[in-house]
Amino acid sequence: MRYLYIFATLFFTVYGQMILKWRILKLNWTMPHTGIWDMVVSYTKFLLDPFIFSGFLSAFIASVCWSMAMTKFQITEAYPFMSLAPAIVFLLGVWLLGETFTIGKVVGLGLIIIGLIVTVRF
């Protein structure tokens, strides 16, 4: 049951990153350069978008889940699992967002996983 907190932290962290990137691409959002009022309007629309808001909310929920995980684990025991977030984001980014798949990224992903195994096992 205690690993559920770590899983939830990973889930909400990854969800937040993926949904923000997807929505920014979908909205084709860029910072306006025309004036302060246009910037305020643009940021407000951006921040009030339900998907963007859910991404920010998921970051908060991930923080709450992480806080609960800290009551069940030593930080040196739990934190290595957080290194799975970049690996999951990489895989989902390639699959869902069509991001580039390079040998360098795969090697980096492999090193992350090896580091996680070494950290947790030894």
CSV table of N, CA and C in Angstrom, one decimal:
chain,number,residue,atom,x,y,z
A,1,MET,N,0.8,-1.2,0.0
A,1,MET,CA,0.0,0.0,0.0
A,1,MET,C,0.9,1.3,0.0
A,2,ARG,N,2.0,1.2,0.7
A,2,ARG,CA,2.8,2.4,0.8
A,2,ARG,C,3.4,2.8,-0.6
A,3,TYR,N,3.6,1.9,-1.5
A,3,TYR,CA,4.1,2.2,-2.8
A,3,TYR,C,3.1,2.9,-3.6
A,4,LEU,N,1.8,2.8,-3.2
A,4,LEU,CA,0.8,3.6,-3.9
A,4,LEU,C,1.1,5.1,-3.9
A,5,TYR,N,1.6,5.6,-2.8
A,5,TYR,CA,2.0,7.0,-2.7
A,5,TYR,C,3.0,7.4,-3.7
A,6,ILE,N,4.0,6.5,-3.9
A,6,ILE,CA,5.1,6.8,-4.9
A,6,ILE,C,4.5,6.7,-6.3
A,7,PHE,N,3.7,5.7,-6.5
A,7,PHE,CA,3.0,5.5,-7.9
A,7,PHE,C,2.2,6.8,-8.2
A,8,ALA,N,1.4,7.2,-7.2
A,8,ALA,CA,0.5,8.4,-7.4
A,8,ALA,C,1.4,9.6,-7.7
A,9,THR,N,2.5,9.8,-7.0
A,9,THR,CA,3.4,10.9,-7.2
A,9,THR,C,3.9,10.9,-8.6
A,10,LEU,N,4.3,9.7,-9.1
A,10,LEU,CA,4.8,9.6,-10.4
A,10,LEU,C,3.7,9.9,-11.4
A,11,PHE,N,2.6,9.3,-11.2
A,11,PHE,CA,1.4,9.4,-12.1
A,11,PHE,C,1.1,10.9,-12.3
A,12,PHE,N,0.9,11.6,-11.2
A,12,PHE,CA,0.5,13.0,-11.3
A,12,PHE,C,1.6,13.9,-11.8
A,13,THR,N,2.8,13.6,-11.5
A,13,THR,CA,3.9,14.4,-12.1
A,13,THR,C,4.0,14.2,-13.6
A,14,VAL,N,3.9,13.0,-14.0
A,14,VAL,CA,4.0,12.7,-15.5
A,14,VAL,C,2.8,13.3,-16.2
A,15,TYR,N,1.6,13.1,-15.6
A,15,TYR,CA,0.4,13.6,-16.2
A,15,TYR,C,0.5,15.1,-16.4
A,16,GLY,N,0.9,15.8,-15.4
A,16,GLY,CA,1.1,17.3,-15.4
A,16,GLY,C,2.0,17.7,-16.6
A,17,GLN,N,3.1,17.1,-16.7
A,17,GLN,CA,4.1,17.4,-17.7
A,17,GLN,C,3.5,17.2,-19.1
A,18,MET,N,2.9,16.0,-19.3
A,18,MET,CA,2.4,15.6,-20.6
A,18,MET,C,1.2,16.5,-21.0
A,19,ILE,N,0.3,16.8,-20.1
A,19,ILE,CA,-0.8,17.6,-20.4
A,19,ILE,C,-0.4,19.0,-20.7
A,20,LEU,N,0.5,19.6,-20.0
A,20,LEU,CA,1.0,20.9,-20.3
A,20,LEU,C,1.6,21.0,-21.7
A,21,LYS,N,2.5,20.1,-22.0
A,21,LYS,CA,3.1,20.1,-23.3
A,21,LYS,C,2.1,19.9,-24.4
A,22,TRP,N,1.2,19.0,-24.3
A,22,TRP,CA,0.2,18.7,-25.3
A,22,TRP,C,-0.7,19.9,-25.5
A,23,ARG,N,-1.1,20.6,-24.4
A,23,ARG,CA,-2.0,21.7,-24.5
A,23,ARG,C,-1.3,22.9,-25.1
A,24,ILE,N,0.0,23.1,-24.7
A,24,ILE,CA,0.7,24.2,-25.3
A,24,ILE,C,0.9,24.1,-26.8
A,25,LEU,N,1.2,22.8,-27.2
A,25,LEU,CA,1.2,22.5,-28.6
A,25,LEU,C,-0.1,22.8,-29.3
A,26,LYS,N,-1.2,22.3,-28.7
A,26,LYS,CA,-2.5,22.4,-29.3
A,26,LYS,C,-2.9,23.8,-29.4
A,27,LEU,N,-2.7,24.6,-28.4
A,27,LEU,CA,-3.0,26.1,-28.4
A,27,LEU,C,-2.1,26.9,-29.3
A,28,ASN,N,-0.9,26.3,-29.6
A,28,ASN,CA,0.1,27.0,-30.3
A,28,ASN,C,0.4,28.3,-29.6
A,29,TRP,N,0.6,28.1,-28.3
A,29,TRP,CA,0.7,29.3,-27.4
A,29,TRP,C,2.1,29.8,-27.5
A,30,THR,N,2.2,31.1,-27.6
A,30,THR,CA,3.5,31.8,-27.5
A,30,THR,C,3.3,33.1,-26.7
A,31,MET,N,4.3,33.6,-26.2
A,31,MET,CA,4.1,34.9,-25.4
A,31,MET,C,4.0,36.0,-26.4
A,32,PRO,N,2.9,36.8,-26.2
A,32,PRO,CA,2.7,37.9,-27.1
A,32,PRO,C,3.7,39.0,-26.8
A,33,HIS,N,4.0,39.7,-27.9
A,33,HIS,CA,5.0,40.8,-27.8
A,33,HIS,C,4.4,42.2,-28.1
A,34,THR,N,3.1,42.3,-28.1
A,34,THR,CA,2.5,43.5,-28.5
A,34,THR,C,2.3,44.5,-27.4
A,35,GLY,N,2.1,44.1,-26.2
A,35,GLY,CA,1.9,45.0,-25.1
A,35,GLY,C,1.6,44.3,-23.9
A,36,ILE,N,1.6,45.1,-22.8
A,36,ILE,CA,1.3,44.5,-21.5
A,36,ILE,C,-0.1,43.9,-21.4
A,37,TRP,N,-1.1,44.7,-21.9
A,37,TRP,CA,-2.4,44.2,-21.8
A,37,TRP,C,-2.6,42.9,-22.6
A,38,ASP,N,-2.1,42.8,-23.7
A,38,ASP,CA,-2.2,41.6,-24.5
A,38,ASP,C,-1.5,40.4,-23.8
A,39,MET,N,-0.4,40.7,-23.1
A,39,MET,CA,0.3,39.6,-22.3
A,39,MET,C,-0.6,39.2,-21.2
A,40,VAL,N,-1.3,40.1,-20.5
A,40,VAL,CA,-2.1,39.7,-19.4
A,40,VAL,C,-3.3,38.9,-19.9
A,41,VAL,N,-3.9,39.3,-21.0
A,41,VAL,CA,-5.1,38.6,-21.5
A,41,VAL,C,-4.6,37.2,-22.0
A,42,SER,N,-3.5,37.1,-22.7
A,42,SER,CA,-3.0,35.8,-23.1
A,42,SER,C,-2.6,34.9,-22.0
A,43,TYR,N,-2.0,35.4,-21.0
A,43,TYR,CA,-1.6,34.5,-19.8
A,43,TYR,C,-2.9,34.1,-19.1
A,44,THR,N,-3.9,35.0,-19.0
A,44,THR,CA,-5.1,34.6,-18.3
A,44,THR,C,-5.8,33.5,-19.0
A,45,LYS,N,-5.9,33.6,-20.3
A,45,LYS,CA,-6.6,32.6,-21.1
A,45,LYS,C,-5.8,31.3,-21.0
A,46,PHE,N,-4.5,31.4,-21.0
A,46,PHE,CA,-3.7,30.2,-20.9
A,46,PHE,C,-3.9,29.5,-19.6
A,47,LEU,N,-3.8,30.3,-18.5
A,47,LEU,CA,-3.9,29.7,-17.1
A,47,LEU,C,-5.3,29.2,-16.8
A,48,LEU,N,-6.3,29.8,-17.5
A,48,LEU,CA,-7.7,29.3,-17.2
A,48,LEU,C,-8.2,28.2,-18.1
A,49,ASP,N,-7.3,27.8,-19.0
A,49,ASP,CA,-7.7,26.7,-19.8
A,49,ASP,C,-7.8,25.4,-18.9
A,50,PRO,N,-8.9,24.7,-19.1
A,50,PRO,CA,-9.2,23.6,-18.1
A,50,PRO,C,-8.0,22.5,-18.1
A,51,PHE,N,-7.5,22.2,-19.3
A,51,PHE,CA,-6.4,21.3,-19.3
A,51,PHE,C,-5.1,21.8,-18.7
A,52,ILE,N,-4.8,23.0,-18.9
A,52,ILE,CA,-3.6,23.7,-18.3
A,52,ILE,C,-3.8,23.7,-16.8
A,53,PHE,N,-5.0,24.1,-16.4
A,53,PHE,CA,-5.3,24.1,-15.0
A,53,PHE,C,-5.2,22.7,-14.3
A,54,SER,N,-5.6,21.7,-15.1
A,54,SER,CA,-5.5,20.3,-14.5
A,54,SER,C,-4.0,19.9,-14.4
A,55,GLY,N,-3.2,20.4,-15.3
A,55,GLY,CA,-1.8,20.1,-15.2
A,55,GLY,C,-1.1,20.8,-13.9
A,56,PHE,N,-1.5,22.0,-13.6
A,56,PHE,CA,-1.1,22.7,-12.4
A,56,PHE,C,-1.6,22.0,-11.2
A,57,LEU,N,-2.9,21.6,-11.2
A,57,LEU,CA,-3.5,20.9,-10.1
A,57,LEU,C,-2.8,19.5,-9.9
A,58,SER,N,-2.4,18.9,-10.9
A,58,SER,CA,-1.8,17.6,-10.8
A,58,SER,C,-0.4,17.7,-10.1
A,59,ALA,N,0.2,18.9,-10.3
A,59,ALA,CA,1.5,19.1,-9.6
A,59,ALA,C,1.3,19.3,-8.1
A,60,PHE,N,0.2,19.9,-7.8
A,60,PHE,CA,-0.1,20.1,-6.3
A,60,PHE,C,-0.5,18.7,-5.7
A,61,ILE,N,-1.3,17.9,-6.5
A,61,ILE,CA,-1.6,16.6,-6.0
A,61,ILE,C,-0.4,15.7,-5.8
A,62,ALA,N,0.5,15.8,-6.8
A,62,ALA,CA,1.8,15.0,-6.7
A,62,ALA,C,2.5,15.4,-5.5
A,63,SER,N,2.5,16.7,-5.1
A,63,SER,CA,3.2,17.1,-3.9
A,63,SER,C,2.6,16.6,-2.7
A,64,VAL,N,1.3,16.5,-2.6
A,64,VAL,CA,0.6,15.9,-1.5
A,64,VAL,C,0.9,14.4,-1.4
A,65,CYS,N,0.9,13.7,-2.5
A,65,CYS,CA,1.2,12.3,-2.5
A,65,CYS,C,2.6,12.1,-2.1
A,66,TRP,N,3.5,13.0,-2.5
A,66,TRP,CA,4.9,12.8,-2.1
A,66,TRP,C,5.1,13.0,-0.6
A,67,SER,N,4.4,14.0,-0.1
A,67,SER,CA,4.4,14.2,1.4
A,67,SER,C,3.9,13.0,2.1
A,68,MET,N,2.9,12.3,1.6
A,68,MET,CA,2.4,11.1,2.3
A,68,MET,C,3.4,10.0,2.1
A,69,ALA,N,4.1,9.9,1.0
A,69,ALA,CA,5.1,8.9,0.8
A,69,ALA,C,6.3,9.1,1.8
A,70,MET,N,6.6,10.4,2.1
A,70,MET,CA,7.6,10.7,3.0
A,70,MET,C,7.3,10.2,4.5
A,71,THR,N,6.0,10.0,4.8
A,71,THR,CA,5.7,9.4,6.1
A,71,THR,C,5.9,7.9,6.1
A,72,LYS,N,6.0,7.3,5.0
A,72,LYS,CA,6.1,5.8,4.9
A,72,LYS,C,7.5,5.3,4.5
A,73,PHE,N,8.3,6.2,4.0
A,73,PHE,CA,9.7,5.8,3.5
A,73,PHE,C,10.7,6.7,4.0
A,74,GLN,N,12.0,6.2,4.0
A,74,GLN,CA,13.1,7.1,4.1
A,74,GLN,C,13.3,7.8,2.8
A,75,ILE,N,13.7,9.0,2.7
A,75,ILE,CA,13.8,9.7,1.5
A,75,ILE,C,14.8,9.0,0.5
A,76,THR,N,15.9,8.5,1.1
A,76,THR,CA,16.9,7.8,0.3
A,76,THR,C,16.3,6.5,-0.3
A,77,GLU,N,15.2,6.0,0.3
A,77,GLU,CA,14.6,4.8,-0.3
A,77,GLU,C,13.6,5.2,-1.3
A,78,ALA,N,12.9,6.3,-1.2
A,78,ALA,CA,11.8,6.7,-2.1
A,78,ALA,C,12.2,7.5,-3.3
A,79,TYR,N,13.2,8.4,-3.0
A,79,TYR,CA,13.6,9.3,-4.1
A,79,TYR,C,14.1,8.7,-5.4
A,80,PRO,N,14.8,7.6,-5.3
A,80,PRO,CA,15.3,7.0,-6.6
A,80,PRO,C,14.1,6.7,-7.5
A,81,PHE,N,12.9,6.4,-7.0
A,81,PHE,CA,11.8,6.1,-7.9
A,81,PHE,C,11.4,7.3,-8.7
A,82,MET,N,11.7,8.5,-8.2
A,82,MET,CA,11.3,9.7,-8.9
A,82,MET,C,12.1,9.8,-10.2
A,83,SER,N,13.2,9.1,-10.3
A,83,SER,CA,14.0,9.1,-11.5
A,83,SER,C,13.3,8.4,-12.6
A,84,LEU,N,12.2,7.7,-12.3
A,84,LEU,CA,11.4,7.1,-13.4
A,84,LEU,C,10.6,8.1,-14.1
A,85,ALA,N,10.3,9.2,-13.5
A,85,ALA,CA,9.5,10.3,-14.2
A,85,ALA,C,10.0,10.7,-15.5
A,86,PRO,N,11.3,11.1,-15.6
A,86,PRO,CA,11.9,11.4,-17.0
A,86,PRO,C,11.8,10.3,-18.0
A,87,ALA,N,12.0,9.0,-17.5
A,87,ALA,CA,11.9,7.9,-18.4
A,87,ALA,C,10.5,7.7,-18.9
A,88,ILE,N,9.5,7.8,-18.1
A,88,ILE,CA,8.1,7.7,-18.5
A,88,ILE,C,7.7,8.8,-19.4
A,89,VAL,N,8.1,10.0,-19.1
A,89,VAL,CA,7.8,11.2,-19.9
A,89,VAL,C,8.5,11.0,-21.3
A,90,PHE,N,9.7,10.5,-21.3
A,90,PHE,CA,10.4,10.3,-22.6
A,90,PHE,C,9.6,9.3,-23.5
A,91,LEU,N,9.2,8.2,-22.9
A,91,LEU,CA,8.4,7.2,-23.6
A,91,LEU,C,7.1,7.7,-24.1
A,92,LEU,N,6.4,8.4,-23.2
A,92,LEU,CA,5.1,8.9,-23.6
A,92,LEU,C,5.2,10.1,-24.6
A,93,GLY,N,6.3,10.9,-24.5
A,93,GLY,CA,6.5,12.0,-25.4
A,93,GLY,C,6.7,11.5,-26.8
A,94,VAL,N,7.5,10.4,-26.9
A,94,VAL,CA,7.7,9.8,-28.2
A,94,VAL,C,6.4,9.2,-28.8
A,95,TRP,N,5.7,8.5,-27.9
A,95,TRP,CA,4.5,7.8,-28.4
A,95,TRP,C,3.3,8.7,-28.6
A,96,LEU,N,3.1,9.6,-27.7
A,96,LEU,CA,1.9,10.4,-27.8
A,96,LEU,C,2.1,11.8,-28.5
A,97,LEU,N,3.3,12.3,-28.3
A,97,LEU,CA,3.5,13.7,-28.9
A,97,LEU,C,4.4,13.7,-30.1
A,98,GLY,N,4.9,12.5,-30.5
A,98,GLY,CA,5.7,12.4,-31.7
A,98,GLY,C,7.1,13.1,-31.6
A,99,GLU,N,7.6,13.1,-30.3
A,99,GLU,CA,8.9,13.7,-30.1
A,99,GLU,C,10.0,12.8,-30.6
A,100,THR,N,11.2,13.3,-30.8
A,100,THR,CA,12.2,12.6,-31.4
A,100,THR,C,12.7,11.5,-30.5
A,101,PHE,N,13.1,10.4,-31.2
A,101,PHE,CA,13.6,9.2,-30.5
A,101,PHE,C,15.1,9.0,-31.0
A,102,THR,N,16.0,9.3,-30.1
A,102,THR,CA,17.4,9.3,-30.6
A,102,THR,C,18.2,8.2,-29.7
A,103,ILE,N,19.3,7.8,-30.2
A,103,ILE,CA,20.1,6.8,-29.5
A,103,ILE,C,20.6,7.4,-28.2
A,104,GLY,N,20.9,8.7,-28.2
A,104,GLY,CA,21.4,9.4,-27.0
A,104,GLY,C,20.4,9.4,-25.9
A,105,LYS,N,19.1,9.6,-26.3
A,105,LYS,CA,18.0,9.6,-25.3
A,105,LYS,C,17.8,8.2,-24.7
A,106,VAL,N,17.9,7.2,-25.6
A,106,VAL,CA,17.8,5.8,-25.2
A,106,VAL,C,18.9,5.4,-24.2
A,107,VAL,N,20.1,5.8,-24.5
A,107,VAL,CA,21.3,5.5,-23.6
A,107,VAL,C,21.0,6.2,-22.3
A,108,GLY,N,20.6,7.5,-22.3
A,108,GLY,CA,20.3,8.2,-21.1
A,108,GLY,C,19.3,7.5,-20.3
A,109,LEU,N,18.2,7.0,-20.9
A,109,LEU,CA,17.1,6.3,-20.3
A,109,LEU,C,17.7,5.0,-19.6
A,110,GLY,N,18.5,4.3,-20.4
A,110,GLY,CA,19.1,3.1,-19.8
A,110,GLY,C,19.9,3.4,-18.6
A,111,LEU,N,20.7,4.5,-18.6
A,111,LEU,CA,21.5,4.8,-17.5
A,111,LEU,C,20.7,5.2,-16.3
A,112,ILE,N,19.6,5.9,-16.5
A,112,ILE,CA,18.7,6.2,-15.4
A,112,ILE,C,18.1,4.9,-14.8
A,113,ILE,N,17.7,4.0,-15.6
A,113,ILE,CA,17.2,2.7,-15.1
A,113,ILE,C,18.3,1.9,-14.3
A,114,ILE,N,19.5,1.9,-14.9
A,114,ILE,CA,20.6,1.2,-14.2
A,114,ILE,C,20.9,1.9,-12.9
A,115,GLY,N,20.9,3.2,-12.9
A,115,GLY,CA,21.1,3.9,-11.6
A,115,GLY,C,20.0,3.7,-10.6
A,116,LEU,N,18.8,3.6,-11.0
A,116,LEU,CA,17.7,3.2,-10.1
A,116,LEU,C,17.9,1.9,-9.5
A,117,ILE,N,18.2,0.9,-10.3
A,117,ILE,CA,18.4,-0.5,-9.9
A,117,ILE,C,19.6,-0.5,-8.8
A,118,VAL,N,20.7,0.1,-9.2
A,118,VAL,CA,21.8,0.1,-8.3
A,118,VAL,C,21.5,0.8,-7.0
A,119,THR,N,20.8,1.9,-7.0
A,119,THR,CA,20.5,2.7,-5.8
A,119,THR,C,19.5,1.9,-4.9
A,120,VAL,N,18.5,1.2,-5.5
A,120,VAL,CA,17.5,0.5,-4.7
A,120,VAL,C,18.1,-0.8,-4.2
A,121,ARG,N,18.9,-1.5,-5.0
A,121,ARG,CA,19.4,-2.8,-4.6
A,121,ARG,C,20.6,-2.8,-3.6
A,122,PHE,N,21.4,-1.8,-3.7
A,122,PHE,CA,22.7,-1.8,-2.9
A,122,PHE,C,22.7,-0.8,-1.8
